[in-house]
Amino acid sequence: MQNGLRQSPDRNYKDHAVKLTLNQVNFFYGDRQALFKIDIEILTNQVTSFIGPSGCGKSTLLRCLNRLNDLVEGARLEGTMLLDGIDIYGPNVDITDLRKRVGMVFQKSNPFPKSIYENVAYGPRLHGIRNRGRLDQIVEEGLIGAGLWEEVKDRLQASAFGLSGGQQQRLCIARALAVKPDVLLMDEPCSALDPVATAKIEELLFSLKQDLTVVIVTHNMQQAARVSDWTAFMYLGEIVEYGLTKEIFTTPSKKQTDDYITGRFG
Amino acid sequence: MRSPFKKFLASGNVFIWGCAAGVSVSLLMVFGLLLLIVINGLGYFWTANIVELTLKDKQHVMGQLAGREVIPRSVTPDRPEGKSRLRVKIGNRDIYGLDFKWVNDDQIASETYSPDIALLERREWGNMYARIKAVYKGEMLQAEGNDAGWIALAPLIDTTNALYQQITRIERIEIGSINTDIEQARLKIRALEMGAAPDTRESGQIDSLKAQVAAAESRYQERTLELDTLRTQFNEYSVLMVDANGREKQIPVGQIIRALRPNEIGLMHKCWIYLTNVWSVLSTEPREANTEGGIFPAIFGTVMMVIIMSLAVVPFGVLAALYLREYARQGVMVRLVRIAVNNLAGVPSIVFGVFGLGFFIYAVGGTLDTLFFPERLPTPTFGTGGILWASLTLALLTVPVVIVSTEEGLAAVPREFREGSLALGATKLETMLKVVIPSALPGILTGLILSMARAAGEVAPLMLTGVVKLAPSLPVDGSWPFFHFDRKFMHLGFHIYDVGFQSPNVEAAKPMVYITTLVLITVVVLLNLTAIVLRNHLRKKYAGSVL
């Protein structure tokens, strides 16, 4: 992990192309450093999860991937982050294009105060799709992709706030899918949901990774073990260990990881 | 161990009583004030019976009872206490000079309500209470005696009222539009003459304009002739009235708006008359130095001013708040600006009036006049008070309220909405327009409601920026360009001041003050209700958002 040694998955490497490459990334909120020398690769069509105790920097890392941290005053990033080989912090990058390619689902479901239809159509409309028939199709695809279509197809014009918590979160997933992203970032998407709604979203992840690369931050280690192919354990802004999920959870190579997943701290 | 008294104090009951007492006292004061205004205002529309009092000195007093009070010591210190006196509206101002008369109870010998007394509502000199003696057409006697005269009078009043409308229409609309044509043609001539060296084409234009003026003037002559004939018809009939003390007075029927015999009409009919009185106050123009007639121009002016003010203040305040909250770097500078904005709300309104006069009227209006209306100078067009400048001055006065509540509305929009929108690839502007501002709309409307309430009640700045006691025409009428933002206007708040404190006939004006106050409060409440309904509708639409 030190001395420029790339932390990358070394098995099944050839089966999947590299989607995101993080090279010696340091991140600062003003004077306070939040991420230290993050140096990993994330693979296409895989689910990668970040686990770790609160405040370890996993959400910060996630928000660096779509440059949402740019909004924070005094935020500063060192090192490079490549998406398909292109630096996302490069000078010619259009942030709106980047965010279109890297979608995000937040911890707290945040549908807009609009109808279900308008929520899903929000992104496509922004990117210039006006044709009603095309929009209808995109909305339907998004809702089907998020497993919500059967539940809401008869009340697309109803307010999104009438949905249950789990449905709202899946609506947010549908909204993110409607702009056809390459990568979907999920910031503790199930932390406010009951077990049934959580199970639905976890099932969804298996189908989503057929088309997308999913990066998920979670507090819940069982969830990470269930849904992800790769897991990174973070502590105090550093990546302690990164590898195949089943190996991390069965034979961790670091003592800290072992302590965390067995519940001795965190 | 605490003493029971300390325990009682600590329980907080006293504190709750204090709070409840504070609320009840405020409520009592508000409702007491409203009740006073409503009772005094609504009582004015009721047509009371006419009483005829015979005094012990054989004098007669005829009129409507307007109140009874215990004689204050200051008036007659020698009288024993407990005696009361009556206030009678005796009308007939042209005979007695005063509308009201005090009659002490112990002077009254008898009190009768005879059904044959007529109440004449007149265009001048207020009401007349008298009996009819005869009706004349010119010098010829048409009907004699009280009852015969009454029967003859009614159709004559209908005719003269119709004639009056016709005369007003010709004077206002037809002659008014002819005057506008003449004025505009003259201004065009003047503008051409003021322009560069006259060439032939221009002098041809001037000639054709002069011909227009001549044609308009001949049309004006025709109209004047028509008016003359109408006026002769209007004053053809007259009625001879005799009052309680036998004094006679002949008045032209044209002077009478309405004749009633209040003592012989039933309750239902009186209720109907009550409603027509209310409607006529709301829909007609003032008469006799604003103490009689209606207050329609003042209602219209108030509402229009508040609407123009709202149209100016909302975009201005919202843009300022958006910049302060969303774009400006939060630091010392922005904090200073916020403090300044909050303090602006505390500046006395007359200071805004002076600013409006200096900046809007003299600087902006004066410049507009020299640039666009040079041919009218030295008569100012925008360089004098008008509804536009008054509205803009009030917009400045109320903009801090809108800024503060919009900022609060924006601050209350959850961060998740913004991030959700940005994460979908929206720019900051798109996020503002599509998510943040719609969610902050209830907050913005709250600011608008507060600012409308403040603006509708402000009088001081208006006195410097364009309000008048009697405006010849409304700011909106049928002549092009329909909206006349340069015109002076009437305002309910100023009307209260003018009628109540500047009127020569204070007693007669008193009910008018109550009515105007009641209407002003109603207008403010209605404007606010509109905004509140709109806000509730939006809240329902964006249900689930924090506001």
Coordinates of N, CA, C and O in Angstrom, one line a residue, chain B residues 91-246:
Chain B
G91 N -79.2 68.1 8.7 CA -79.0 68.3 7.3 C -79.3 69.8 6.9 O -79.0 70.7 7.7
N92 N -79.8 70.0 5.7 CA -80.2 71.4 5.3 C -79.1 72.3 5.5 O -79.3 73.4 6.0
R93 N -77.9 71.9 5.1 CA -76.7 72.7 5.4 C -76.8 74.1 4.7 O -76.2 75.1 5.2
D94 N -77.5 74.2 3.6 CA -77.7 75.5 2.9 C -78.5 76.5 3.7 O -78.4 77.7 3.5
I95 N -79.4 75.9 4.6 CA -80.2 76.8 5.4 C -79.5 77.1 6.8 O -79.4 78.3 7.2
Y96 N -79.1 76.0 7.4 CA -78.6 76.2 8.8 C -77.1 76.3 8.9 O -76.5 76.7 9.9
G97 N -76.4 75.8 7.9 CA -74.9 75.9 7.9 C -74.2 74.7 8.6 O -73.0 74.5 8.4
L98 N -75.0 74.0 9.4 CA -74.4 72.9 10.1 C -75.2 71.6 9.9 O -76.5 71.7 9.7
D99 N -74.6 70.5 9.9 CA -75.3 69.2 9.6 C -75.9 68.7 10.9 O -76.9 67.9 10.9
F100 N -75.3 68.9 12.0 CA -75.7 68.3 13.3 C -76.1 69.3 14.3 O -75.7 70.5 14.3
K101 N -77.0 68.9 15.2 CA -77.4 69.8 16.3 C -77.6 69.0 17.6 O -78.1 67.9 17.5
W102 N -77.2 69.6 18.7 CA -77.4 69.0 20.0 C -78.7 69.5 20.5 O -79.0 70.7 20.5
V103 N -79.5 68.6 21.0 CA -80.8 68.9 21.7 C -80.8 68.3 23.1 O -80.7 67.1 23.2
N104 N -80.9 69.1 24.1 CA -80.9 68.6 25.5 C -82.3 67.9 25.7 O -83.3 68.4 25.3
D105 N -82.3 66.8 26.4 CA -83.5 66.0 26.7 C -84.6 66.9 27.3 O -85.8 66.8 27.0
D106 N -84.2 67.7 28.3 CA -85.2 68.5 29.0 C -85.8 69.6 28.3 O -86.7 70.3 28.7
Q107 N -85.3 69.9 27.1 CA -85.9 70.9 26.2 C -87.0 70.4 25.4 O -87.8 71.1 24.8
I108 N -87.1 69.1 25.2 CA -88.0 68.5 24.3 C -89.4 68.4 24.8 O -89.6 67.9 25.9
A109 N -90.4 69.0 24.0 CA -91.8 68.9 24.5 C -92.4 67.7 23.9 O -93.2 67.0 24.5
S110 N -92.2 67.4 22.6 CA -92.8 66.3 22.0 C -91.9 65.7 20.9 O -91.1 66.4 20.3
E111 N -92.2 64.5 20.5 CA -91.3 63.8 19.5 C -92.3 63.0 18.6 O -93.0 62.1 19.1
T112 N -92.3 63.3 17.3 CA -93.1 62.5 16.4 C -92.4 62.0 15.2 O -91.3 62.6 14.8
Y113 N -92.9 61.0 14.6 CA -92.3 60.4 13.4 C -93.4 60.5 12.3 O -94.1 59.5 12.2
S114 N -93.5 61.5 11.6 CA -94.6 61.6 10.7 C -94.1 61.1 9.4 O -93.0 61.3 9.0
P115 N -95.0 60.2 8.7 CA -94.6 59.5 7.5 C -94.4 60.4 6.3 O -93.8 59.9 5.3
D116 N -94.8 61.7 6.3 CA -94.7 62.4 5.1 C -93.4 63.3 4.9 O -93.3 64.1 4.1
I117 N -92.5 63.1 5.8 CA -91.2 63.8 5.7 C -90.3 63.2 4.7 O -90.2 61.9 4.7
A118 N -89.8 64.0 3.8 CA -88.9 63.4 2.7 C -87.4 63.7 3.0 O -87.1 64.7 3.6
L119 N -86.6 62.7 2.7 CA -85.2 62.8 2.7 C -84.7 63.0 1.3 O -84.9 62.1 0.5
L120 N -84.1 64.1 1.0 CA -83.5 64.3 -0.3 C -82.0 64.2 -0.2 O -81.4 65.0 0.5
E121 N -81.5 63.3 -1.0 CA -80.0 63.2 -1.1 C -79.6 64.0 -2.3 O -80.1 63.8 -3.4
R122 N -78.7 65.0 -2.0 CA -78.5 66.0 -3.0 C -77.0 65.9 -3.5 O -76.2 65.4 -2.8
R123 N -76.8 66.4 -4.7 CA -75.4 66.5 -5.2 C -74.5 67.5 -4.5 O -73.3 67.3 -4.5
E124 N -75.2 68.5 -3.9 CA -74.4 69.5 -3.1 C -75.2 69.8 -1.8 O -76.4 69.6 -1.8
W125 N -74.5 70.3 -0.8 CA -75.1 70.7 0.4 C -75.6 69.5 1.3 O -76.4 69.8 2.2
G126 N -75.3 68.3 1.0 CA -75.7 67.2 1.8 C -77.2 66.9 1.8 O -77.9 67.3 0.8
N127 N -77.7 66.2 2.8 CA -79.1 65.8 2.8 C -80.0 66.9 3.1 O -79.6 67.9 3.8
M128 N -81.3 66.8 2.6 CA -82.3 67.8 3.1 C -83.4 67.0 3.7 O -83.8 66.0 3.2
Y129 N -83.9 67.5 4.8 CA -85.1 66.8 5.5 C -86.2 67.9 5.5 O -86.0 68.9 6.1
A130 N -87.2 67.6 4.7 CA -88.3 68.6 4.6 C -89.5 68.0 4.0 O -89.5 66.9 3.6
R131 N -90.6 68.8 4.0 CA -91.8 68.4 3.3 C -91.9 69.1 2.0 O -91.4 70.2 1.8
I132 N -92.5 68.4 1.0 CA -92.7 69.0 -0.3 C -93.9 70.0 -0.3 O -94.9 69.7 0.2
K133 N -93.7 71.2 -0.9 CA -94.8 72.1 -1.0 C -95.4 72.1 -2.4 O -96.6 72.1 -2.6
A134 N -94.5 72.2 -3.4 CA -94.9 72.2 -4.8 C -93.8 71.8 -5.7 O -92.7 71.9 -5.4
V135 N -94.3 71.4 -7.0 CA -93.3 71.1 -8.0 C -93.5 72.0 -9.2 O -94.7 72.2 -9.6
Y136 N -92.5 72.6 -9.7 CA -92.6 73.5 -10.8 C -91.9 73.0 -12.0 O -90.8 72.4 -11.9
K137 N -92.4 73.4 -13.2 CA -91.7 73.3 -14.5 C -91.4 74.7 -14.9 O -92.3 75.4 -15.3
G138 N -90.2 75.2 -14.8 CA -89.9 76.6 -15.0 C -90.7 77.4 -14.0 O -90.5 77.2 -12.8
E139 N -91.6 78.2 -14.5 CA -92.4 79.0 -13.5 C -93.7 78.4 -13.3 O -94.5 78.8 -12.4
M140 N -94.1 77.4 -14.1 CA -95.4 76.8 -14.1 C -95.6 75.8 -12.9 O -94.7 74.9 -12.8
L141 N -96.7 75.9 -12.2 CA -96.9 74.9 -11.1 C -97.3 73.6 -11.7 O -98.2 73.5 -12.6
Q142 N -96.7 72.5 -11.4 CA -97.0 71.2 -11.9 C -97.8 70.4 -10.9 O -98.8 69.7 -11.3
A143 N -97.5 70.5 -9.6 CA -98.2 69.8 -8.6 C -98.1 70.6 -7.3 O -97.1 71.2 -7.0
E144 N -99.2 70.5 -6.5 CA -99.1 71.3 -5.3 C -99.5 70.3 -4.1 O -100.3 69.4 -4.3
G145 N -98.9 70.6 -3.0 CA -99.2 69.8 -1.8 C -98.1 68.7 -1.7 O -97.5 68.3 -2.6
N146 N -98.0 68.2 -0.4 CA -97.0 67.2 -0.1 C -97.1 65.9 -0.9 O -96.2 65.5 -1.6
D147 N -98.3 65.3 -0.8 CA -98.5 64.0 -1.4 C -98.5 64.0 -2.9 O -97.8 63.2 -3.6
A148 N -99.2 65.0 -3.5 CA -99.2 65.2 -4.9 C -97.8 65.5 -5.4 O -97.3 64.9 -6.5
G149 N -97.1 66.3 -4.7 CA -95.7 66.7 -5.1 C -94.8 65.4 -5.1 O -94.0 65.2 -6.0
W150 N -94.9 64.6 -4.0 CA -94.2 63.4 -3.9 C -94.4 62.5 -5.1 O -93.4 61.9 -5.6
I151 N -95.6 62.3 -5.5 CA -95.9 61.4 -6.6 C -95.3 62.0 -7.9 O -94.8 61.3 -8.7
A152 N -95.4 63.3 -8.1 CA -94.8 63.9 -9.3 C -93.3 63.9 -9.3 O -92.7 63.8 -10.4
L153 N -92.7 63.9 -8.1 CA -91.3 64.1 -8.1 C -90.5 62.8 -8.5 O -89.5 62.9 -9.3
A154 N -91.0 61.6 -8.1 CA -90.3 60.4 -8.4 C -89.8 60.2 -9.8 O -88.7 60.0 -10.1
P155 N -90.8 60.3 -10.8 CA -90.3 60.1 -12.2 C -89.4 61.2 -12.7 O -88.5 60.9 -13.5
L156 N -89.5 62.4 -12.1 CA -88.6 63.4 -12.5 C -87.2 63.2 -12.1 O -86.3 63.4 -12.9
I157 N -87.0 62.6 -10.9 CA -85.7 62.3 -10.5 C -85.0 61.2 -11.3 O -83.9 61.3 -11.7
D158 N -85.9 60.2 -11.7 CA -85.3 59.2 -12.6 C -84.8 59.8 -13.9 O -83.7 59.5 -14.4
T159 N -85.6 60.7 -14.5 CA -85.2 61.4 -15.7 C -83.9 62.2 -15.5 O -83.0 62.1 -16.4
T160 N -83.9 63.0 -14.5 CA -82.6 63.8 -14.3 C -81.4 63.0 -14.0 O -80.3 63.3 -14.5
N161 N -81.6 61.9 -13.3 CA -80.4 61.0 -13.1 C -79.9 60.4 -14.4 O -78.7 60.4 -14.6
A162 N -80.8 60.0 -15.3 CA -80.4 59.5 -16.6 C -79.7 60.7 -17.4 O -78.6 60.4 -18.0
L163 N -80.3 61.9 -17.3 CA -79.6 63.0 -18.0 C -78.3 63.3 -17.4 O -77.3 63.5 -18.2
Y164 N -78.1 63.2 -16.1 CA -76.9 63.4 -15.4 C -75.8 62.5 -16.0 O -74.7 62.9 -16.3
Q165 N -76.2 61.2 -16.1 CA -75.2 60.2 -16.6 C -74.8 60.6 -18.0 O -73.6 60.5 -18.4
Q166 N -75.8 61.0 -18.8 CA -75.5 61.3 -20.2 C -74.6 62.5 -20.3 O -73.6 62.5 -21.0
I167 N -74.8 63.5 -19.4 CA -74.0 64.7 -19.4 C -72.6 64.3 -19.0 O -71.6 64.7 -19.7
T168 N -72.4 63.5 -18.0 CA -71.1 63.1 -17.5 C -70.4 62.3 -18.6 O -69.2 62.5 -18.8
R169 N -71.1 61.5 -19.3 CA -70.5 60.7 -20.3 C -69.9 61.6 -21.4 O -68.8 61.4 -21.8
I170 N -70.8 62.6 -21.8 CA -70.3 63.5 -22.9 C -69.1 64.3 -22.4 O -68.1 64.4 -23.1
E171 N -69.2 64.8 -21.2 CA -68.1 65.6 -20.6 C -66.8 64.8 -20.5 O -65.7 65.2 -20.9
R172 N -66.9 63.6 -19.9 CA -65.8 62.8 -19.6 C -65.2 62.1 -20.8 O -64.0 62.3 -21.2
I173 N -66.0 61.3 -21.5 CA -65.5 60.5 -22.5 C -65.4 61.2 -23.9 O -64.3 61.3 -24.4
E174 N -66.5 61.8 -24.3 CA -66.4 62.3 -25.7 C -65.6 63.6 -25.7 O -64.6 63.7 -26.5
I175 N -65.9 64.6 -24.8 CA -65.1 65.8 -24.8 C -63.7 65.5 -24.4 O -62.7 66.0 -24.9
G176 N -63.6 64.5 -23.4 CA -62.2 64.1 -23.0 C -61.4 63.6 -24.1 O -60.2 64.0 -24.3
S177 N -62.0 62.7 -25.0 CA -61.1 62.2 -26.0 C -60.9 63.2 -27.1 O -59.8 63.2 -27.7
I178 N -61.8 64.2 -27.3 CA -61.5 65.3 -28.2 C -60.3 66.1 -27.7 O -59.4 66.4 -28.5
N179 N -60.4 66.4 -26.4 CA -59.3 67.1 -25.8 C -57.9 66.4 -26.0 O -56.9 67.0 -26.3
T180 N -58.0 65.1 -25.8 CA -56.7 64.3 -25.9 C -56.2 64.4 -27.3 O -55.0 64.6 -27.6
D181 N -57.1 64.3 -28.3 CA -56.7 64.4 -29.7 C -56.1 65.7 -30.0 O -55.0 65.8 -30.6
I182 N -56.7 66.8 -29.5 CA -56.2 68.2 -29.7 C -54.8 68.3 -29.1 O -53.9 68.7 -29.7
E183 N -54.7 67.8 -27.8 CA -53.5 67.9 -27.1 C -52.4 67.2 -27.8 O -51.3 67.7 -28.0
Q184 N -52.7 66.0 -28.3 CA -51.7 65.2 -29.0 C -51.2 65.8 -30.3 O -50.0 65.8 -30.6
A185 N -52.2 66.3 -31.0 CA -51.8 67.0 -32.3 C -51.0 68.2 -32.0 O -49.9 68.4 -32.7
R186 N -51.3 69.0 -31.0 CA -50.5 70.1 -30.6 C -49.1 69.7 -30.2 O -48.1 70.4 -30.6
L187 N -49.0 68.6 -29.4 CA -47.7 68.2 -29.0 C -46.8 67.8 -30.2 O -45.6 68.0 -30.3
K188 N -47.5 67.1 -31.2 CA -46.8 66.6 -32.4 C -46.3 67.9 -33.2 O -45.1 67.9 -33.6
I189 N -47.1 68.9 -33.3 CA -46.7 70.1 -34.0 C -45.5 70.7 -33.3 O -44.5 71.0 -33.9
R190 N -45.6 70.7 -31.9 CA -44.5 71.4 -31.2 C -43.2 70.6 -31.3 O -42.2 71.1 -31.5
A191 N -43.4 69.2 -31.3 CA -42.2 68.4 -31.5 C -41.6 68.6 -32.9 O -40.4 68.7 -33.0
L192 N -42.4 68.7 -33.9 CA -41.9 69.0 -35.3 C -41.2 70.3 -35.3 O -40.1 70.5 -35.9
E193 N -41.8 71.3 -34.7 CA -41.3 72.7 -34.7 C -39.9 72.7 -33.9 O -39.0 73.5 -34.3
M194 N -39.9 71.9 -32.9 CA -38.6 71.9 -32.1 C -37.5 71.2 -32.8 O -36.3 71.3 -32.5
G195 N -37.8 70.3 -33.8 CA -36.8 69.5 -34.5 C -35.9 70.3 -35.4 O -35.9 71.6 -35.3
A196 N -35.2 69.7 -36.3 CA -34.3 70.3 -37.1 C -35.0 71.3 -38.1 O -36.2 71.5 -38.0
A197 N -34.2 72.0 -38.9 CA -34.7 73.1 -39.8 C -35.9 72.5 -40.6 O -35.8 71.4 -41.1
P198 N -37.0 73.3 -40.7 CA -38.2 72.8 -41.3 C -38.0 72.6 -42.8 O -37.6 73.6 -43.5
D199 N -38.2 71.5 -43.3 CA -38.3 71.3 -44.8 C -39.7 71.2 -45.2 O -40.7 71.3 -44.4
T200 N -39.9 71.1 -46.5 CA -41.3 71.1 -47.0 C -42.2 70.0 -46.5 O -43.3 70.2 -46.1
R201 N -41.6 68.8 -46.4 CA -42.4 67.7 -46.0 C -42.9 67.9 -44.5 O -44.1 67.6 -44.2
E202 N -42.0 68.4 -43.7 CA -42.4 68.6 -42.3 C -43.5 69.7 -42.2 O -44.5 69.6 -41.5
S203 N -43.4 70.8 -43.0 CA -44.4 71.8 -42.9 C -45.7 71.3 -43.4 O -46.8 71.6 -42.9
G204 N -45.7 70.3 -44.4 CA -46.9 69.7 -44.9 C -47.5 68.9 -43.7 O -48.7 69.0 -43.5
Q205 N -46.7 68.2 -43.0 CA -47.2 67.5 -41.8 C -47.9 68.4 -40.8 O -48.9 68.1 -40.3
I206 N -47.2 69.5 -40.5 CA -47.7 70.5 -39.6 C -49.1 71.0 -40.0 O -50.0 71.0 -39.2
D207 N -49.2 71.3 -41.3 CA -50.5 71.8 -41.8 C -51.6 70.7 -41.6 O -52.7 71.1 -41.2
S208 N -51.3 69.5 -41.9 CA -52.3 68.4 -41.8 C -52.7 68.3 -40.3 O -53.8 68.1 -40.0
L209 N -51.7 68.4 -39.4 CA -52.0 68.3 -38.0 C -52.9 69.5 -37.6 O -53.8 69.3 -36.8
K210 N -52.6 70.7 -38.1 CA -53.4 71.9 -37.8 C -54.8 71.7 -38.2 O -55.8 72.1 -37.5
A211 N -55.0 71.1 -39.4 CA -56.3 70.8 -39.9 C -57.0 69.8 -38.9 O -58.2 70.0 -38.6
Q212 N -56.3 68.8 -38.4 CA -56.8 67.9 -37.4 C -57.4 68.6 -36.2 O -58.4 68.4 -35.7
V213 N -56.5 69.6 -35.7 CA -56.9 70.4 -34.5 C -58.2 71.1 -34.8 O -59.1 71.1 -34.0
A214 N -58.3 71.8 -36.0 CA -59.4 72.6 -36.3 C -60.7 71.7 -36.4 O -61.7 72.0 -35.8
A215 N -60.5 70.5 -37.0 CA -61.7 69.6 -37.1 C -62.1 69.2 -35.7 O -63.3 69.1 -35.4
A216 N -61.1 68.8 -34.8 CA -61.5 68.4 -33.5 C -62.2 69.6 -32.7 O -63.1 69.3 -32.0
E217 N -61.7 70.8 -33.0 CA -62.3 71.9 -32.3 C -63.8 72.1 -32.7 O -64.7 72.4 -31.9
S218 N -64.1 71.9 -34.0 CA -65.5 72.0 -34.4 C -66.3 70.9 -33.8 O -67.5 71.1 -33.5
R219 N -65.7 69.7 -33.7 CA -66.5 68.6 -33.1 C -66.8 69.0 -31.6 O -67.9 68.8 -31.1
Y220 N -65.8 69.7 -31.0 CA -66.0 70.1 -29.6 C -67.1 71.1 -29.5 O -68.0 71.0 -28.6
Q221 N -67.2 72.0 -30.5 CA -68.4 73.0 -30.5 C -69.7 72.3 -30.5 O -70.6 72.6 -29.8
E222 N -69.8 71.3 -31.4 CA -71.0 70.5 -31.5 C -71.4 69.9 -30.2 O -72.6 70.0 -29.8
R223 N -70.4 69.3 -29.6 CA -70.7 68.7 -28.3 C -71.2 69.7 -27.2 O -72.1 69.4 -26.4
T224 N -70.6 70.9 -27.2 CA -70.9 71.9 -26.3 C -72.4 72.3 -26.5 O -73.1 72.5 -25.5
L225 N -72.8 72.4 -27.7 CA -74.2 72.8 -28.0 C -75.1 71.7 -27.4 O -76.1 72.0 -26.8
E226 N -74.8 70.4 -27.7 CA -75.5 69.3 -27.2 C -75.7 69.4 -25.7 O -76.7 69.2 -25.1
L227 N -74.5 69.7 -25.1 CA -74.5 69.7 -23.6 C -75.4 70.8 -23.1 O -76.2 70.6 -22.1
D228 N -75.4 72.0 -23.8 CA -76.3 73.1 -23.4 C -77.7 72.7 -23.3 O -78.5 72.9 -22.4
T229 N -78.2 72.0 -24.4 CA -79.6 71.6 -24.4 C -79.9 70.6 -23.3 O -80.9 70.7 -22.6
L230 N -79.0 69.7 -23.1 CA -79.2 68.7 -22.0 C -79.3 69.4 -20.7 O -80.1 69.1 -19.8
R231 N -78.4 70.4 -20.5 CA -78.4 71.1 -19.2 C -79.7 71.9 -18.9 O -80.2 71.9 -17.8
T232 N -80.2 72.4 -20.0 CA -81.5 73.1 -19.8 C -82.6 72.2 -19.4 O -83.3 72.4 -18.4
Q233 N -82.6 71.0 -20.1 CA -83.6 70.0 -19.6 C -83.4 69.6 -18.2 O -84.3 69.3 -17.4
F234 N -82.1 69.5 -17.9 CA -81.7 69.0 -16.5 C -82.2 69.9 -15.4 O -82.7 69.5 -14.4
N235 N -82.2 71.2 -15.7 CA -82.6 72.2 -14.7 C -84.1 72.7 -14.9 O -84.5 73.7 -14.3
E236 N -84.8 72.0 -15.8 CA -86.2 72.4 -16.1 C -87.1 72.4 -14.9 O -87.8 73.4 -14.7
Y237 N -87.1 71.3 -14.2 CA -88.0 71.2 -13.1 C -87.4 71.6 -11.8 O -86.2 71.5 -11.6
S238 N -88.2 72.1 -10.9 CA -87.7 72.4 -9.5 C -88.8 72.0 -8.5 O -89.9 71.9 -8.8
V239 N -88.3 71.9 -7.3 CA -89.3 71.5 -6.2 C -89.1 72.5 -5.1 O -88.0 72.9 -4.7
L240 N -90.2 72.9 -4.5 CA -90.2 73.8 -3.4 C -90.4 73.0 -2.1 O -91.4 72.3 -2.0
M241 N -89.4 73.1 -1.2 CA -89.5 72.4 0.0 C -89.8 73.3 1.2 O -89.3 74.5 1.2
V242 N -90.4 72.8 2.2 CA -90.6 73.6 3.4 C -90.1 72.8 4.6 O -90.5 71.6 4.7
D243 N -89.3 73.4 5.4 CA -88.7 72.6 6.5 C -89.5 72.7 7.8 O -90.6 73.3 7.8
A244 N -89.0 72.2 8.9 CA -89.8 72.0 10.1 C -90.2 73.4 10.6 O -91.3 73.5 11.2
N245 N -89.4 74.4 10.5 CA -89.7 75.7 11.0 C -90.4 76.6 10.0 O -90.5 77.8 10.2
G246 N -90.9 76.0 8.8 CA -91.6 76.7 7.9 C -90.8 77.5 6.9 O -91.3 78.3 6.1

